[in-house]
Amino acid sequence: MNYIKRAMENTFLRLAKEFPALLLTGPRQTGKTTMLQKLAAEEKIGRNYVTLDDLTERQMAKNDPKMFLQIHKPPVFIDEVQYAPELFSYIKIHIDRHHRPGDFWLTGSQVFKLMDGVQESLAGRVGLLHMSPMSQAESCGADTTPFILDLEQLTRRVRERNPLDTPALYERIFRGGMPALVSGQYTDHRALYSSYISTYLDRDVKEISGTINSLRFMDFITAAAALCGQMLNYKTIADAAGIDQLTAKGWLGILERLGIIFYLHPYANNMLKRMVTKPKLYFYDCGLVAYLTKWSDSATLMNGAMSGAILENFVVSEIIKSYQNYGREAFIYYYRDKDTKEIDILLEDSGKLYPMEIKKTATPQKQLTRVFNVIDKATLERGTGAVLCTTDRLSAFDSENLIIPIWGI
C-alpha cells in the first residue's frame, strides 16, 4: 500500500517535542499505527514498539505494569493502550521522575475524553490528538490548515485542488475516508466496510459493553446512519432497531467513545431566544454511512432521499477534521429556533460568529443568506457568511457572503 502523508504528522512531531506523552486516539483502521511507525522509523533513535492487541503483552501490562515498563523502556510506542489503564499511573511516575519530551507515544481506539484513567492520571502531562478517517484535503495532498472563512486562505485552498462536479463529489462521499480505500489497497467498498464492522467494530463494542446482540446492534447503527445530519431522536432509532430508548442512548455512547459518531450542539446564547436544545448526529466517515444505508453506488446516493443529509454530514465532518489534524478544537455549532429558522453551521473564531449554509446546488441564490440575520442579536459579532455548495469555483454574493465549493473545504 502506498503511504499517504497524513495532515497530522507535523502537529504530532511538534507536540512530541513538548509533551512527555502523546496520546493519539481514533477509530481502528484510520492509520494511527501506520503514521506513528513511519515517524518512529524517521526518528532513528530505536523507539520500542508494543501493541496491547497482543494478549500476552496486554496481560503483563494489566497485571504487572511496572514490569511491563521495565521491559518496554522509553522511548516507547504503546499501541491500543486503552486495554491497560493500569499503565497510566506508572507512566505518570516515570514522567514526573524524568521529564523527557516524547518518551511515550500512545494510541487508543477510543476517544480520549471517554477513556478510563487518562484524565485522572496524566492530566497536564499528555498531549491529546484525535485521528479520523482521511479528509479530502489529505487524499489529494492539499492545504490542510483549519477551515476558516478567509478569502485569501480559501483562494489558496481551491488553487491546490482539482474542481469536482457533483457526481465526482458524491463518488468521493460514497467512497469514504478509510486509508485502505483512498490508497487503492482495496477497491471493493462493500467488502471493506463489511469486514470493518464484523472484525473491528463488533469486537470493540463487545469489549466495552460485554454481551451484546450483534444483529440488533447492526440494526441500531443502520438506523443511526439513516438519521445522520438530523437532530438526535432516541425513540426513532430505538423503534427502528427494536430496542428501548435507554439502550439506544447507551449504544450511541459506545459509538461516540469509539470515534464513529460525533454531535453538533445548538449554539447557546441567552440573547437568542426560543432555541432548540437537541444535538445533531454525524458520522466521521460518510463511506460507512453509505454502506450502512445500502446505497448501491454514488449516482444512486446522489439522486436519493439521503443526498442532502449525507452532503451536510460530509461538510461538517470535513471542517471538524481540518481542526483535528491541526491539533485544535473546532468551536462549531448549528442554529435552530422554535420558529424553524435554521443555520447549518455556526463557526466561532476570534470573537466572531461565521454562519454557513450547506446546499446541493451549483447555482445558489442570495436569499439563502437572509437567515444569517437571526444571529445579529448574539453577543458575538457576526463575521463573513457563506453558502457551501456544489459550485465549480470560489465566488461571492457580496463582500459579506461567499460561495464556496465543497470540494475546496
Short mmCIF file of C-alpha atoms in Angstrom, two decimals, residues 137-296:
data_model
loop_
_atom_site.label_atom_id
_atom_site.label_comp_id
_atom_site.label_asym_id
_atom_site.label_seq_id
_atom_site.Cartn_x
_atom_site.Cartn_y
_atom_site.Cartn_z
CA ALA A 137 -7.57 17.50 1.66
CA GLU A 138 -5.30 14.64 2.77
CA SER A 139 -6.44 12.38 -0.05
CA CYS A 140 -5.40 14.94 -2.66
CA GLY A 141 -2.31 16.27 -0.87
CA ALA A 142 -3.71 19.79 -0.48
CA ASP A 143 -3.75 22.52 2.17
CA THR A 144 -4.85 21.01 5.48
CA THR A 145 -4.97 24.09 7.71
CA PRO A 146 -8.14 24.68 9.76
CA PHE A 147 -11.05 25.80 7.61
CA ILE A 148 -11.98 29.45 8.12
CA LEU A 149 -13.99 31.96 6.08
CA ASP A 150 -10.99 33.96 4.98
CA LEU A 151 -10.94 34.77 1.27
CA GLU A 152 -7.15 34.66 0.96
CA GLN A 153 -6.91 31.25 2.61
CA LEU A 154 -9.85 29.90 0.64
CA THR A 155 -8.32 31.12 -2.64
CA ARG A 156 -5.14 29.24 -1.77
CA ARG A 157 -7.10 26.08 -0.91
CA VAL A 158 -9.05 25.88 -4.17
CA ARG A 159 -5.94 26.61 -6.27
CA GLU A 160 -4.31 23.45 -4.89
CA ARG A 161 -7.17 21.16 -5.87
CA ASN A 162 -8.87 19.90 -8.97
CA PRO A 163 -12.50 21.05 -9.26
CA LEU A 164 -15.14 18.33 -8.91
CA ASP A 165 -18.57 18.27 -10.48
CA THR A 166 -21.48 16.97 -8.40
CA PRO A 167 -21.23 13.29 -9.49
CA ALA A 168 -17.50 13.24 -8.70
CA LEU A 169 -18.12 14.85 -5.31
CA TYR A 170 -20.69 12.16 -4.43
CA GLU A 171 -18.25 9.49 -5.59
CA ARG A 172 -15.79 10.90 -3.02
CA ILE A 173 -18.50 10.88 -0.35
CA PHE A 174 -19.57 7.34 -1.27
CA ARG A 175 -16.00 6.01 -1.19
CA GLY A 176 -15.33 7.37 2.29
CA GLY A 177 -12.07 8.16 4.03
CA MET A 178 -10.61 4.82 5.08
CA PRO A 179 -6.91 4.87 4.07
CA ALA A 180 -7.15 1.38 2.56
CA LEU A 181 -9.78 2.66 0.10
CA VAL A 182 -8.22 6.06 -0.57
CA SER A 183 -4.81 4.49 -1.30
CA GLY A 184 -6.28 1.90 -3.65
CA GLN A 185 -5.22 -1.06 -1.50
CA TYR A 186 -8.84 -2.16 -1.60
CA THR A 187 -11.34 -1.29 -4.31
CA ASP A 188 -14.39 -3.18 -3.05
CA HIS A 189 -16.23 -0.65 -0.92
CA ARG A 190 -18.75 -3.15 0.50
CA ALA A 191 -16.20 -5.83 1.35
CA LEU A 192 -14.01 -3.42 3.29
CA TYR A 193 -16.82 -1.93 5.36
CA SER A 194 -18.38 -5.35 5.99
CA SER A 195 -15.04 -6.62 7.27
CA TYR A 196 -14.53 -3.42 9.29
CA ILE A 197 -17.84 -3.83 11.10
CA SER A 198 -17.52 -7.56 11.80
CA THR A 199 -13.79 -7.62 12.61
CA TYR A 200 -13.21 -4.38 14.47
CA LEU A 201 -16.39 -2.56 15.40
CA ASP A 202 -18.22 -5.63 16.68
CA ARG A 203 -15.20 -6.68 18.74
CA ASP A 204 -14.64 -3.25 20.25
CA VAL A 205 -18.31 -2.80 21.09
CA LYS A 206 -18.29 -6.11 22.98
CA GLU A 207 -15.04 -5.12 24.70
CA ILE A 208 -16.76 -2.05 26.12
CA SER A 209 -20.25 -3.35 26.77
CA GLY A 210 -19.86 -7.06 27.36
CA THR A 211 -22.64 -9.22 25.95
CA ILE A 212 -24.45 -7.57 23.06
CA ASN A 213 -26.79 -8.82 20.34
CA SER A 214 -24.76 -8.29 17.15
CA LEU A 215 -27.81 -8.38 14.86
CA ARG A 216 -29.71 -5.85 16.96
CA PHE A 217 -26.62 -3.66 17.09
CA MET A 218 -26.35 -3.78 13.30
CA ASP A 219 -29.98 -2.67 13.03
CA PHE A 220 -29.22 0.08 15.54
CA ILE A 221 -26.16 1.52 13.79
CA THR A 222 -28.02 1.35 10.45
CA ALA A 223 -30.88 3.37 11.97
CA ALA A 224 -28.39 5.88 13.35
CA ALA A 225 -26.72 6.23 9.93
CA ALA A 226 -30.11 6.86 8.30
CA LEU A 227 -30.54 9.86 10.64
CA CYS A 228 -27.13 11.44 10.05
CA GLY A 229 -27.30 15.23 9.81
CA GLN A 230 -30.58 15.31 11.74
CA MET A 231 -31.50 16.22 15.30
CA LEU A 232 -30.96 13.32 17.66
CA ASN A 233 -34.10 11.27 18.31
CA TYR A 234 -33.59 8.26 20.58
CA LYS A 235 -37.13 6.98 20.02
CA THR A 236 -36.82 6.85 16.24
CA ILE A 237 -33.54 4.94 16.45
CA ALA A 238 -34.80 2.63 19.19
CA ASP A 239 -38.01 1.79 17.33
CA ALA A 240 -36.12 1.01 14.12
CA ALA A 241 -33.72 -1.31 15.96
CA GLY A 242 -36.29 -2.98 18.21
CA ILE A 243 -34.62 -1.80 21.42
CA ASP A 244 -35.61 0.57 24.22
CA GLN A 245 -34.52 4.21 24.31
CA LEU A 246 -32.13 3.68 27.24
CA THR A 247 -30.29 1.02 25.26
CA ALA A 248 -30.20 3.28 22.18
CA LYS A 249 -28.68 6.06 24.29
CA GLY A 250 -26.07 3.69 25.71
CA TRP A 251 -25.14 2.29 22.30
CA LEU A 252 -24.78 5.79 20.85
CA GLY A 253 -22.41 6.49 23.74
CA ILE A 254 -20.35 3.48 22.64
CA LEU A 255 -20.19 4.75 19.04
CA GLU A 256 -19.09 8.15 20.31
CA ARG A 257 -16.46 6.55 22.53
CA LEU A 258 -15.11 4.58 19.56
CA GLY A 259 -14.87 7.73 17.44
CA ILE A 260 -17.52 6.61 14.94
CA ILE A 261 -20.02 9.42 15.57
CA PHE A 262 -19.98 12.95 16.96
CA TYR A 263 -22.55 15.58 17.80
CA LEU A 264 -23.06 19.17 16.73
CA HIS A 265 -24.72 21.06 19.56
CA PRO A 266 -27.06 24.01 19.10
CA TYR A 267 -25.49 27.41 19.64
CA ALA A 268 -26.38 28.64 23.11
CA ASN A 269 -26.79 32.35 23.72
CA ASN A 270 -29.32 33.91 26.08
CA MET A 271 -29.72 36.85 23.69
CA LEU A 272 -31.18 34.45 21.11
CA LYS A 273 -34.48 33.13 22.42
CA ARG A 274 -36.69 30.14 21.72
CA MET A 275 -33.86 27.84 20.64
CA VAL A 276 -33.89 24.04 20.42
CA THR A 277 -31.67 22.02 22.72
CA LYS A 278 -31.15 18.70 20.89
CA PRO A 279 -27.78 18.00 19.23
CA LYS A 280 -27.46 16.80 15.65
CA LEU A 281 -25.89 13.43 14.88
CA TYR A 282 -22.99 12.98 12.45
CA PHE A 283 -20.60 10.21 11.39
CA TYR A 284 -16.89 10.86 10.86
CA ASP A 285 -16.90 8.68 7.73
CA CYS A 286 -19.59 9.10 5.07
CA GLY A 287 -18.48 5.94 3.31
CA LEU A 288 -19.61 3.98 6.37
CA VAL A 289 -22.96 5.81 6.26
CA ALA A 290 -23.42 4.96 2.56
CA TYR A 291 -22.61 1.30 3.25
CA LEU A 292 -24.92 1.01 6.26
CA THR A 293 -27.84 2.67 4.45
CA LYS A 294 -27.35 0.31 1.50
CA TRP A 295 -26.86 2.69 -1.43
CA SER A 296 -25.65 0.66 -4.38
#
